[in-house]
mmCIF file of C-alpha atoms in Angstrom:
data_model
loop_
_atom_site.group_PDB
_atom_site.id
_atom_site.type_symbol
_atom_site.label_atom_id
_atom_site.label_comp_id
_atom_site.label_asym_id
_atom_site.label_seq_id
_atom_site.Cartn_x
_atom_site.Cartn_y
_atom_site.Cartn_z
ATOM 1 C CA UNK Y 1 -0.096 -0.083 0.023
ATOM 2 C CA UNK Y 2 1.385 3.593 -0.881
ATOM 3 C CA UNK Y 3 1.708 6.263 1.383
ATOM 4 C CA UNK Y 4 -1.042 8.162 -0.145
ATOM 5 C CA UNK Y 5 -3.593 5.155 0.591
ATOM 6 C CA UNK Y 6 -2.020 5.114 3.839
ATOM 7 C CA UNK Y 7 -3.294 8.813 4.346
ATOM 8 C CA UNK Y 8 -6.685 8.205 2.853
ATOM 9 C CA UNK Y 9 -7.466 5.170 5.175
ATOM 10 C CA UNK Y 10 -6.160 7.381 8.180
ATOM 11 C CA UNK Y 11 -8.690 9.930 6.937
ATOM 12 C CA UNK Y 12 -11.465 7.236 7.141
ATOM 13 C CA UNK Y 13 -11.769 6.148 3.423
ATOM 14 C CA UNK Y 14 -11.023 2.289 3.036
ATOM 15 C CA UNK Y 15 -10.466 1.892 -0.865
ATOM 16 C CA UNK Y 16 -9.678 -2.058 -0.260
ATOM 17 C CA UNK Y 17 -13.239 -2.158 1.361
ATOM 18 C CA UNK Y 18 -15.023 -0.357 -1.363
ATOM 19 C CA UNK Y 19 -12.903 -2.737 -3.961
ATOM 20 C CA UNK Y 20 -14.678 -5.945 -2.008
ATOM 21 C CA UNK Y 21 -18.020 -4.432 -2.419
ATOM 22 C CA UNK Y 22 -17.836 -4.250 -6.307
ATOM 23 C CA UNK Y 23 -16.785 -8.074 -6.271
ATOM 24 C CA UNK Y 24 -19.787 -8.693 -4.104
ATOM 25 C CA UNK Y 25 -22.224 -6.734 -6.071
ATOM 26 C CA UNK Y 26 -20.963 -8.007 -9.537
ATOM 27 C CA UNK Y 27 -23.298 -11.165 -9.412
ATOM 28 C CA UNK Y 28 -26.274 -9.142 -8.798
ATOM 29 C CA UNK Y 29 -25.625 -6.345 -11.324
ATOM 30 C CA UNK Y 30 -25.150 -9.205 -13.834
ATOM 31 C CA UNK Y 31 -28.759 -10.328 -13.492
ATOM 32 C CA UNK Y 32 -29.971 -6.925 -14.089
ATOM 33 C CA UNK Y 33 -28.733 -6.782 -17.677
ATOM 34 C CA UNK Y 34 -30.508 -6.234 -20.886
ATOM 35 C CA UNK Y 35 -29.406 -7.361 -24.264
ATOM 36 C CA UNK Y 36 -28.489 -3.571 -25.069
ATOM 37 C CA UNK Y 37 -26.118 -3.346 -22.366
ATOM 38 C CA UNK Y 38 -22.535 -2.593 -23.536
ATOM 39 C CA UNK Y 39 -19.658 -3.854 -21.042
ATOM 40 C CA UNK Y 40 -19.902 -4.592 -17.340
ATOM 41 C CA UNK Y 41 -19.415 -3.237 -13.984
ATOM 42 C CA UNK Y 42 -16.242 -1.153 -13.456
ATOM 43 C CA UNK Y 43 -16.087 1.337 -16.291
ATOM 44 C CA UNK Y 44 -16.144 5.295 -16.038
ATOM 45 C CA UNK Y 45 -19.547 5.056 -17.708
ATOM 46 C CA UNK Y 46 -22.439 2.685 -18.500
ATOM 47 C CA UNK Y 47 -23.202 1.969 -21.987
ATOM 48 C CA UNK Y 48 -26.237 1.232 -23.578
ATOM 49 C CA UNK Y 49 -26.789 0.543 -27.383
ATOM 50 C CA UNK Y 50 -29.060 3.496 -28.806
ATOM 51 C CA UNK Y 51 -29.777 1.696 -32.009
ATOM 52 C CA UNK Y 52 -32.907 0.210 -29.827
ATOM 53 C CA UNK Y 53 -34.335 3.544 -30.644
ATOM 54 C CA UNK Y 54 -34.357 3.267 -34.239
ATOM 55 C CA UNK Y 55 -37.489 1.106 -34.144
ATOM 56 C CA UNK Y 56 -39.326 4.443 -33.092
ATOM 57 C CA UNK Y 57 -40.890 6.853 -35.515
ATOM 58 C CA UNK Y 58 -40.266 9.873 -32.755
ATOM 59 C CA UNK Y 59 -38.586 8.344 -29.742
ATOM 60 C CA UNK Y 60 -38.766 10.594 -26.849
ATOM 61 C CA UNK Y 61 -36.417 10.324 -24.075
ATOM 62 C CA UNK Y 62 -37.762 10.129 -20.361
ATOM 63 C CA UNK Y 63 -35.838 10.470 -17.165
ATOM 64 C CA UNK Y 64 -36.349 10.347 -13.693
ATOM 65 C CA UNK Y 65 -34.495 10.738 -10.553
ATOM 66 C CA UNK Y 66 -35.238 10.251 -7.003
ATOM 67 C CA UNK Y 67 -34.081 8.686 -3.719
ATOM 68 C CA UNK Y 68 -35.995 6.938 -0.658
ATOM 69 C CA UNK Y 69 -36.169 9.590 1.844
ATOM 70 C CA UNK Y 70 -36.140 8.894 5.597
ATOM 71 C CA UNK Y 71 -37.072 5.036 5.177
ATOM 72 C CA UNK Y 72 -33.232 4.572 5.206
ATOM 73 C CA UNK Y 73 -33.340 4.977 8.848
ATOM 74 C CA UNK Y 74 -35.382 2.069 9.477
ATOM 75 C CA UNK Y 75 -33.137 -0.347 7.338
ATOM 76 C CA UNK Y 76 -30.255 0.853 9.178
ATOM 77 C CA UNK Y 77 -31.955 0.472 12.496
ATOM 78 C CA UNK Y 78 -33.257 -2.996 11.645
ATOM 79 C CA UNK Y 79 -29.873 -3.840 9.824
ATOM 80 C CA UNK Y 80 -31.914 -4.933 6.887
ATOM 81 C CA UNK Y 81 -30.538 -3.731 3.838
ATOM 82 C CA UNK Y 82 -31.677 -5.734 0.786
ATOM 83 C CA UNK Y 83 -35.242 -4.407 0.684
ATOM 84 C CA UNK Y 84 -34.270 -0.421 0.207
ATOM 85 C CA UNK Y 85 -33.673 -1.109 -3.361
ATOM 86 C CA UNK Y 86 -36.783 -1.805 -4.518
ATOM 87 C CA UNK Y 87 -37.977 1.378 -2.693
ATOM 88 C CA UNK Y 88 -35.467 3.190 -4.621
ATOM 89 C CA UNK Y 89 -36.251 1.565 -8.214
ATOM 90 C CA UNK Y 90 -40.016 1.995 -7.453
ATOM 91 C CA UNK Y 91 -39.586 5.442 -7.066
ATOM 92 C CA UNK Y 92 -37.797 6.516 -10.259
ATOM 93 C CA UNK Y 93 -39.146 3.815 -12.801
ATOM 94 C CA UNK Y 94 -42.824 4.311 -11.789
ATOM 95 C CA UNK Y 95 -42.356 8.032 -12.099
ATOM 96 C CA UNK Y 96 -41.167 7.462 -15.409
ATOM 97 C CA UNK Y 97 -43.707 4.942 -16.648
ATOM 98 C CA UNK Y 98 -46.799 7.119 -16.173
ATOM 99 C CA UNK Y 99 -46.038 9.068 -19.505
ATOM 100 C CA UNK Y 100 -46.128 5.926 -21.352
ATOM 101 C CA UNK Y 101 -42.193 5.490 -21.252
ATOM 102 C CA UNK Y 102 -40.436 2.087 -21.032
ATOM 103 C CA UNK Y 103 -37.608 2.184 -18.452
ATOM 104 C CA UNK Y 104 -34.175 1.315 -20.296
ATOM 105 C CA UNK Y 105 -31.545 1.682 -17.678
ATOM 106 C CA UNK Y 106 -30.871 2.663 -14.286
ATOM 107 C CA UNK Y 107 -27.957 4.019 -12.299
ATOM 108 C CA UNK Y 108 -27.711 4.316 -8.723
ATOM 109 C CA UNK Y 109 -25.576 6.319 -6.316
ATOM 110 C CA UNK Y 110 -24.867 5.272 -2.575
ATOM 111 C CA UNK Y 111 -23.331 7.704 0.175
ATOM 112 C CA UNK Y 112 -22.174 5.932 3.426
ATOM 113 C CA UNK Y 113 -20.034 6.888 6.158
ATOM 114 C CA UNK Y 114 -18.086 3.818 6.222
ATOM 115 C CA UNK Y 115 -18.254 0.994 3.281
ATOM 116 C CA UNK Y 116 -19.257 -2.152 4.728
ATOM 117 C CA UNK Y 117 -18.750 -4.413 1.568
ATOM 118 C CA UNK Y 118 -21.787 -6.909 2.462
ATOM 119 C CA UNK Y 119 -23.833 -3.870 3.432
ATOM 120 C CA UNK Y 120 -23.546 -2.422 0.174
ATOM 121 C CA UNK Y 121 -23.460 -5.496 -1.700
ATOM 122 C CA UNK Y 122 -27.101 -6.133 0.088
ATOM 123 C CA UNK Y 123 -28.074 -2.932 -0.833
ATOM 124 C CA UNK Y 124 -27.247 -3.193 -4.638
ATOM 125 C CA UNK Y 125 -28.775 -6.608 -4.696
ATOM 126 C CA UNK Y 126 -31.949 -5.271 -3.817
ATOM 127 C CA UNK Y 127 -31.589 -2.460 -6.586
ATOM 128 C CA UNK Y 128 -30.710 -5.136 -9.093
ATOM 129 C CA UNK Y 129 -33.780 -7.794 -8.266
ATOM 130 C CA UNK Y 130 -36.052 -4.727 -8.562
ATOM 131 C CA UNK Y 131 -34.426 -3.496 -11.652
ATOM 132 C CA UNK Y 132 -35.307 -6.948 -13.185
ATOM 133 C CA UNK Y 133 -38.916 -6.605 -11.915
ATOM 134 C CA UNK Y 134 -39.033 -3.246 -13.879
ATOM 135 C CA UNK Y 135 -37.560 -4.469 -16.887
ATOM 136 C CA UNK Y 136 -34.504 -1.896 -16.990
ATOM 137 C CA UNK Y 137 -30.972 -2.630 -16.906
ATOM 138 C CA UNK Y 138 -28.667 -1.282 -13.962
ATOM 139 C CA UNK Y 139 -25.954 0.141 -15.988
ATOM 140 C CA UNK Y 140 -23.967 1.552 -13.094
ATOM 141 C CA UNK Y 141 -23.519 3.585 -10.121
ATOM 142 C CA UNK Y 142 -21.400 5.000 -7.457
ATOM 143 C CA UNK Y 143 -20.628 4.522 -3.844
ATOM 144 C CA UNK Y 144 -19.267 7.288 -1.872
ATOM 145 C CA UNK Y 145 -17.600 7.043 1.669
ATOM 146 C CA UNK Y 146 -17.919 10.282 3.559
ATOM 147 C CA UNK Y 147 -16.461 9.863 6.728
ATOM 148 C CA UNK Y 148 -17.449 12.721 8.812
ATOM 149 C CA UNK Y 149 -20.188 13.830 7.188
ATOM 150 C CA UNK Y 150 -22.191 10.603 7.717
ATOM 151 C CA UNK Y 151 -21.948 8.309 10.762
ATOM 152 C CA UNK Y 152 -20.195 4.939 10.122
ATOM 153 C CA UNK Y 153 -23.189 3.064 9.730
ATOM 154 C CA UNK Y 154 -25.317 5.783 8.244
ATOM 155 C CA UNK Y 155 -26.212 5.602 4.493
ATOM 156 C CA UNK Y 156 -28.313 7.345 1.663
ATOM 157 C CA UNK Y 157 -29.337 6.218 -1.795
ATOM 158 C CA UNK Y 158 -30.635 7.897 -4.713
ATOM 159 C CA UNK Y 159 -31.190 6.829 -8.210
ATOM 160 C CA UNK Y 160 -31.963 8.061 -11.881
ATOM 161 C CA UNK Y 161 -33.630 6.133 -14.996
ATOM 162 C CA UNK Y 162 -33.833 6.665 -18.556
ATOM 163 C CA UNK Y 163 -36.605 5.472 -20.637
ATOM 164 C CA UNK Y 164 -38.119 6.009 -24.366
ATOM 165 C CA UNK Y 165 -41.844 6.436 -25.495
ATOM 166 C CA UNK Y 166 -43.187 6.985 -28.935
ATOM 167 C CA UNK Y 167 -44.308 10.412 -29.137
ATOM 168 C CA UNK Y 168 -47.701 9.344 -30.565
ATOM 169 C CA UNK Y 169 -48.077 7.196 -27.571
ATOM 170 C CA UNK Y 170 -47.261 9.670 -24.881
ATOM 171 C CA UNK Y 171 -49.677 9.624 -21.989
ATOM 172 C CA UNK Y 172 -50.812 12.782 -20.040
ATOM 173 C CA UNK Y 173 -53.433 15.384 -19.425
ATOM 174 C CA UNK Y 174 -53.999 16.061 -23.099
ATOM 175 C CA UNK Y 175 -55.669 12.516 -23.434
ATOM 176 C CA UNK Y 176 -58.142 12.670 -20.743
ATOM 177 C CA UNK Y 177 -61.863 12.783 -21.309
ATOM 178 C CA UNK Y 178 -65.046 13.482 -19.017
ATOM 179 C CA UNK Y 179 -66.413 9.762 -18.253
ATOM 180 C CA UNK Y 180 -62.902 8.557 -17.938
ATOM 181 C CA UNK Y 181 -62.705 6.051 -14.927
ATOM 182 C CA UNK Y 182 -60.564 6.535 -12.166
ATOM 183 C CA UNK Y 183 -58.845 3.037 -11.842
ATOM 184 C CA UNK Y 184 -56.752 2.726 -8.564
ATOM 185 C CA UNK Y 185 -54.153 0.060 -8.141
ATOM 186 C CA UNK Y 186 -53.310 -1.166 -4.689
ATOM 187 C CA UNK Y 187 -50.371 -0.440 -2.970
ATOM 188 C CA UNK Y 188 -47.955 -2.841 -0.765
ATOM 189 C CA UNK Y 189 -48.132 -0.450 1.974
ATOM 190 C CA UNK Y 190 -46.772 2.669 3.063
ATOM 191 C CA UNK Y 191 -44.113 2.509 0.099
ATOM 192 C CA UNK Y 192 -41.263 5.175 0.333
ATOM 193 C CA UNK Y 193 -43.275 8.552 1.239
ATOM 194 C CA UNK Y 194 -44.185 9.769 4.575
ATOM 195 C CA UNK Y 195 -41.428 8.315 6.604
ATOM 196 C CA UNK Y 196 -40.734 11.754 8.574
ATOM 197 C CA UNK Y 197 -44.495 11.634 9.749
ATOM 198 C CA UNK Y 198 -44.857 7.783 10.486
ATOM 199 C CA UNK Y 199 -41.306 7.684 12.226
ATOM 200 C CA UNK Y 200 -42.441 10.802 14.399
ATOM 201 C CA UNK Y 201 -45.836 8.965 15.217
ATOM 202 C CA UNK Y 202 -44.587 5.613 16.575
ATOM 203 C CA UNK Y 203 -41.036 6.024 17.546
ATOM 204 C CA UNK Y 204 -41.000 9.760 18.953
ATOM 205 C CA UNK Y 205 -44.156 10.202 20.163
ATOM 206 C CA UNK Y 206 -45.714 6.977 21.069
ATOM 207 C CA UNK Y 207 -42.213 5.535 21.967
ATOM 208 C CA UNK Y 208 -42.850 2.040 20.039
ATOM 209 C CA UNK Y 209 -40.026 -0.137 19.373
ATOM 210 C CA UNK Y 210 -39.268 -1.393 15.774
ATOM 211 C CA UNK Y 211 -39.576 -5.142 17.265
ATOM 212 C CA UNK Y 212 -42.969 -4.522 18.964
ATOM 213 C CA UNK Y 213 -45.429 -7.020 17.693
ATOM 214 C CA UNK Y 214 -48.364 -5.259 16.506
ATOM 215 C CA UNK Y 215 -51.647 -6.895 16.341
ATOM 216 C CA UNK Y 216 -53.366 -5.198 13.523
ATOM 217 C CA UNK Y 217 -50.403 -5.761 11.297
ATOM 218 C CA UNK Y 218 -49.919 -9.254 11.917
ATOM 219 C CA UNK Y 219 -45.872 -8.658 12.397
ATOM 220 C CA UNK Y 220 -43.681 -6.219 14.222
ATOM 221 C CA UNK Y 221 -43.710 -2.579 13.484
ATOM 222 C CA UNK Y 222 -40.091 -2.885 11.982
ATOM 223 C CA UNK Y 223 -41.145 -5.447 9.381
ATOM 224 C CA UNK Y 224 -44.141 -3.415 8.180
ATOM 225 C CA UNK Y 225 -42.145 -0.196 7.826
ATOM 226 C CA UNK Y 226 -39.529 -2.086 5.733
ATOM 227 C CA UNK Y 227 -42.236 -3.421 3.402
ATOM 228 C CA UNK Y 228 -40.871 -2.604 0.076
ATOM 229 C CA UNK Y 229 -42.251 -0.386 -2.658
ATOM 230 C CA UNK Y 230 -44.616 -2.468 -5.262
ATOM 231 C CA UNK Y 231 -43.137 -1.832 -8.593
ATOM 232 C CA UNK Y 232 -45.887 -1.244 -11.409
ATOM 233 C CA UNK Y 233 -43.632 -0.621 -14.125
ATOM 234 C CA UNK Y 234 -44.455 -3.720 -16.445
ATOM 235 C CA UNK Y 235 -48.118 -4.081 -15.513
ATOM 236 C CA UNK Y 236 -48.439 -0.291 -16.444
ATOM 237 C CA UNK Y 237 -46.417 -0.818 -19.876
ATOM 238 C CA UNK Y 238 -48.837 -3.672 -20.646
ATOM 239 C CA UNK Y 239 -51.854 -1.374 -19.766
ATOM 240 C CA UNK Y 240 -51.005 1.413 -21.982
ATOM 241 C CA UNK Y 241 -50.302 -1.268 -24.935
ATOM 242 C CA UNK Y 242 -53.531 -3.106 -24.641
ATOM 243 C CA UNK Y 243 -56.055 -0.688 -23.278
ATOM 244 C CA UNK Y 244 -56.938 3.078 -24.163
ATOM 245 C CA UNK Y 245 -55.335 4.199 -20.759
ATOM 246 C CA UNK Y 246 -55.268 8.277 -21.197
ATOM 247 C CA UNK Y 247 -52.962 8.925 -18.246
ATOM 248 C CA UNK Y 248 -51.370 7.361 -14.931
ATOM 249 C CA UNK Y 249 -50.259 8.855 -11.768
ATOM 250 C CA UNK Y 250 -47.795 7.626 -9.473
ATOM 251 C CA UNK Y 251 -48.933 8.409 -5.830
ATOM 252 C CA UNK Y 252 -45.829 9.291 -3.758
ATOM 253 C CA UNK Y 253 -45.220 12.295 -1.764
ATOM 254 C CA UNK Y 254 -48.480 14.643 -1.677
ATOM 255 C CA UNK Y 255 -50.783 11.812 -1.513
ATOM 256 C CA UNK Y 256 -53.692 10.611 -3.936
ATOM 257 C CA UNK Y 257 -55.468 13.807 -4.576
ATOM 258 C CA UNK Y 258 -52.347 16.168 -5.439
ATOM 259 C CA UNK Y 259 -50.613 13.379 -7.697
ATOM 260 C CA UNK Y 260 -53.771 12.600 -9.621
ATOM 261 C CA UNK Y 261 -54.207 16.404 -10.063
ATOM 262 C CA UNK Y 262 -50.604 16.553 -11.854
ATOM 263 C CA UNK Y 263 -52.448 14.597 -14.761
ATOM 264 C CA UNK Y 264 -55.881 16.363 -14.918
ATOM 265 C CA UNK Y 265 -56.534 19.050 -17.480
ATOM 266 C CA UNK Y 266 -57.767 22.422 -16.178
ATOM 267 C CA UNK Y 267 -61.062 22.095 -17.836
ATOM 268 C CA UNK Y 268 -61.899 18.998 -16.240
ATOM 269 C CA UNK Y 269 -61.860 17.216 -12.277
ATOM 270 C CA UNK Y 270 -61.883 13.986 -10.923
ATOM 271 C CA UNK Y 271 -64.109 12.613 -8.166
ATOM 272 C CA UNK Y 272 -63.509 9.678 -5.922
ATOM 273 C CA UNK Y 273 -65.113 7.628 -3.371
ATOM 274 C CA UNK Y 274 -63.340 6.418 -0.231
ATOM 275 C CA UNK Y 275 -66.103 3.968 0.080
ATOM 276 C CA UNK Y 276 -64.290 1.770 -2.776
ATOM 277 C CA UNK Y 277 -61.426 0.672 -0.573
ATOM 278 C CA UNK Y 278 -60.348 -0.074 2.778
ATOM 279 C CA UNK Y 279 -56.544 1.281 3.172
ATOM 280 C CA UNK Y 280 -54.052 -1.372 4.763
ATOM 281 C CA UNK Y 281 -54.286 -1.486 8.357
ATOM 282 C CA UNK Y 282 -50.835 0.317 8.994
ATOM 283 C CA UNK Y 283 -52.671 3.289 7.405
ATOM 284 C CA UNK Y 284 -55.566 3.555 10.231
ATOM 285 C CA UNK Y 285 -52.837 2.906 12.642
ATOM 286 C CA UNK Y 286 -50.873 6.151 11.944
ATOM 287 C CA UNK Y 287 -54.314 7.954 11.970
ATOM 288 C CA UNK Y 288 -55.196 6.610 15.567
ATOM 289 C CA UNK Y 289 -52.099 6.520 17.182
ATOM 290 C CA UNK Y 290 -50.781 9.950 15.858
ATOM 291 C CA UNK Y 291 -54.066 11.589 16.144
ATOM 292 C CA UNK Y 292 -53.498 12.770 12.665
ATOM 293 C CA UNK Y 293 -56.352 14.157 10.901
ATOM 294 C CA UNK Y 294 -57.564 12.677 7.589
ATOM 295 C CA UNK Y 295 -56.724 15.743 5.780
ATOM 296 C CA UNK Y 296 -53.119 15.663 6.784
ATOM 297 C CA UNK Y 297 -52.966 11.729 6.405
ATOM 298 C CA UNK Y 298 -54.067 11.925 2.669
ATOM 299 C CA UNK Y 299 -51.791 14.888 1.998
ATOM 300 C CA UNK Y 300 -48.661 12.737 3.030
ATOM 301 C CA UNK Y 301 -49.395 9.134 2.485
ATOM 302 C CA UNK Y 302 -50.674 7.046 -0.380
ATOM 303 C CA UNK Y 303 -53.517 5.629 1.769
ATOM 304 C CA UNK Y 304 -53.447 2.262 0.044
ATOM 305 C CA UNK Y 305 -53.206 3.513 -3.719
ATOM 306 C CA UNK Y 306 -49.943 3.393 -5.285
ATOM 307 C CA UNK Y 307 -50.903 4.237 -8.799
ATOM 308 C CA UNK Y 308 -53.656 5.292 -10.646
ATOM 309 C CA UNK Y 309 -54.843 5.071 -14.675
ATOM 310 C CA UNK Y 310 -57.596 7.257 -16.137
ATOM 311 C CA UNK Y 311 -59.347 5.091 -18.951
ATOM 312 C CA UNK Y 312 -62.507 4.805 -20.606
ATOM 313 C CA UNK Y 313 -65.120 2.655 -18.943
ATOM 314 C CA UNK Y 314 -65.301 0.239 -21.663
ATOM 315 C CA UNK Y 315 -61.811 -0.810 -21.025
ATOM 316 C CA UNK Y 316 -62.028 -0.987 -17.229
ATOM 317 C CA UNK Y 317 -62.785 -4.693 -16.823
ATOM 318 C CA UNK Y 318 -59.995 -5.815 -19.219
ATOM 319 C CA UNK Y 319 -57.853 -3.400 -16.967
ATOM 320 C CA UNK Y 320 -58.749 -5.108 -13.933
ATOM 321 C CA UNK Y 321 -58.205 -8.378 -15.037
ATOM 322 C CA UNK Y 322 -54.857 -7.608 -16.689
ATOM 323 C CA UNK Y 323 -53.531 -6.066 -13.699
ATOM 324 C CA UNK Y 324 -54.903 -8.915 -11.897
ATOM 325 C CA UNK Y 325 -52.519 -11.023 -13.913
ATOM 326 C CA UNK Y 326 -49.577 -8.893 -12.630
ATOM 327 C CA UNK Y 327 -50.420 -9.833 -9.059
ATOM 328 C CA UNK Y 328 -52.010 -6.400 -8.609
ATOM 329 C CA UNK Y 329 -55.408 -6.115 -7.118
ATOM 330 C CA UNK Y 330 -57.136 -2.802 -8.941
ATOM 331 C CA UNK Y 331 -60.809 -1.130 -8.715
ATOM 332 C CA UNK Y 332 -62.817 1.660 -10.079
ATOM 333 C CA UNK Y 333 -62.279 4.379 -7.481
ATOM 334 C CA UNK Y 334 -64.033 7.267 -9.085
ATOM 335 C CA UNK Y 335 -64.649 9.195 -12.475
ATOM 336 C CA UNK Y 336 -63.430 12.400 -14.215
ATOM 337 C CA UNK Y 337 -65.949 15.133 -14.979
ATOM 338 C CA UNK Y 338 -66.300 18.421 -16.835
ATOM 339 C CA UNK Y 339 -65.466 21.789 -14.845
ATOM 340 C CA UNK Y 340 -63.422 21.909 -11.512
ATOM 341 C CA UNK Y 341 -60.251 23.467 -12.870
ATOM 342 C CA UNK Y 342 -58.326 20.454 -12.624
ATOM 343 C CA UNK Y 343 -59.225 19.724 -8.923
ATOM 344 C CA UNK Y 344 -59.291 16.141 -7.410
ATOM 345 C CA UNK Y 345 -62.262 15.524 -4.852
ATOM 346 C CA UNK Y 346 -62.123 12.578 -2.386
ATOM 347 C CA UNK Y 347 -65.768 11.939 -0.999
ATOM 348 C CA UNK Y 348 -67.229 9.421 1.357
ATOM 349 C CA UNK Y 349 -65.195 7.231 3.896
ATOM 350 C CA UNK Y 350 -63.461 4.318 3.876
ATOM 351 C CA UNK Y 351 -65.178 1.265 5.339
ATOM 352 C CA UNK Y 352 -64.514 0.622 8.915
ATOM 353 C CA UNK Y 353 -62.668 4.199 9.521
#
């Protein structure tokens, strides 16, 4: 080892540990390939064969970038690191797919106070497995050691994805029509938004331990909070290809109404009926334990709906069957109506609330 490397190690950066992490993650990254991916892990840049775009008449590139927020604090406290990658991939690919774009490849960035090779490999394992579910290649990434900025066992993750959609098939507000049905797709749980509120309610105010067995949940609090984000990409692409879907919205930060409003034209509005679904028990638990008002809850959490599609009523039955084939429960939750300046209204009450 050179003097400069010794000096770097004394400063808290372990290059040998980083090299070991790369070796441990190589097998997982290899599983998340597409035929268009050129080369392997270790280059300065990821390469993707863009000749795939020649099959499009007018290809539009789409890109999305995101992280998973304070959910990483739960993963660190639980010492479970192979699920947070699903949250990361879900956040970026499902933001991208709502316009009808197919995710082609993804890159990730992991910042940590100290590189523990097995931990980094576990994070990347989850990212790679989630990329397989989403149908995109994990084309590259970066792991950065930040001693003094992050504690030794702290880390944060972020990622970006690039996809493509035929211009004539672009989904969005311009396609939405009065009479369209708002088709809701069930979330797997909290997904990756609102964890600052959730952690405040359970860990700070109620002083619950993560290993507390919670009867309503049928598992520990920590296990519930680490349920991975559902990845809708392949199902939504199938929906776009086989039905007359007009628009989709990924329900993340801001909740159902605010995210659906992002794909509503100003001359229309949407009305949803809460009575059409019962959110998973974790949402009612946050509401009751934290004494959180329903408006605040709905403005922060997805409340059981991870994605919505706006489509003609004639396509609803086929869409529900298609999504069921992907293991996603879906239901008609409301409709698009004329007027209302693009607003989204939630009426009624969830059964049992």
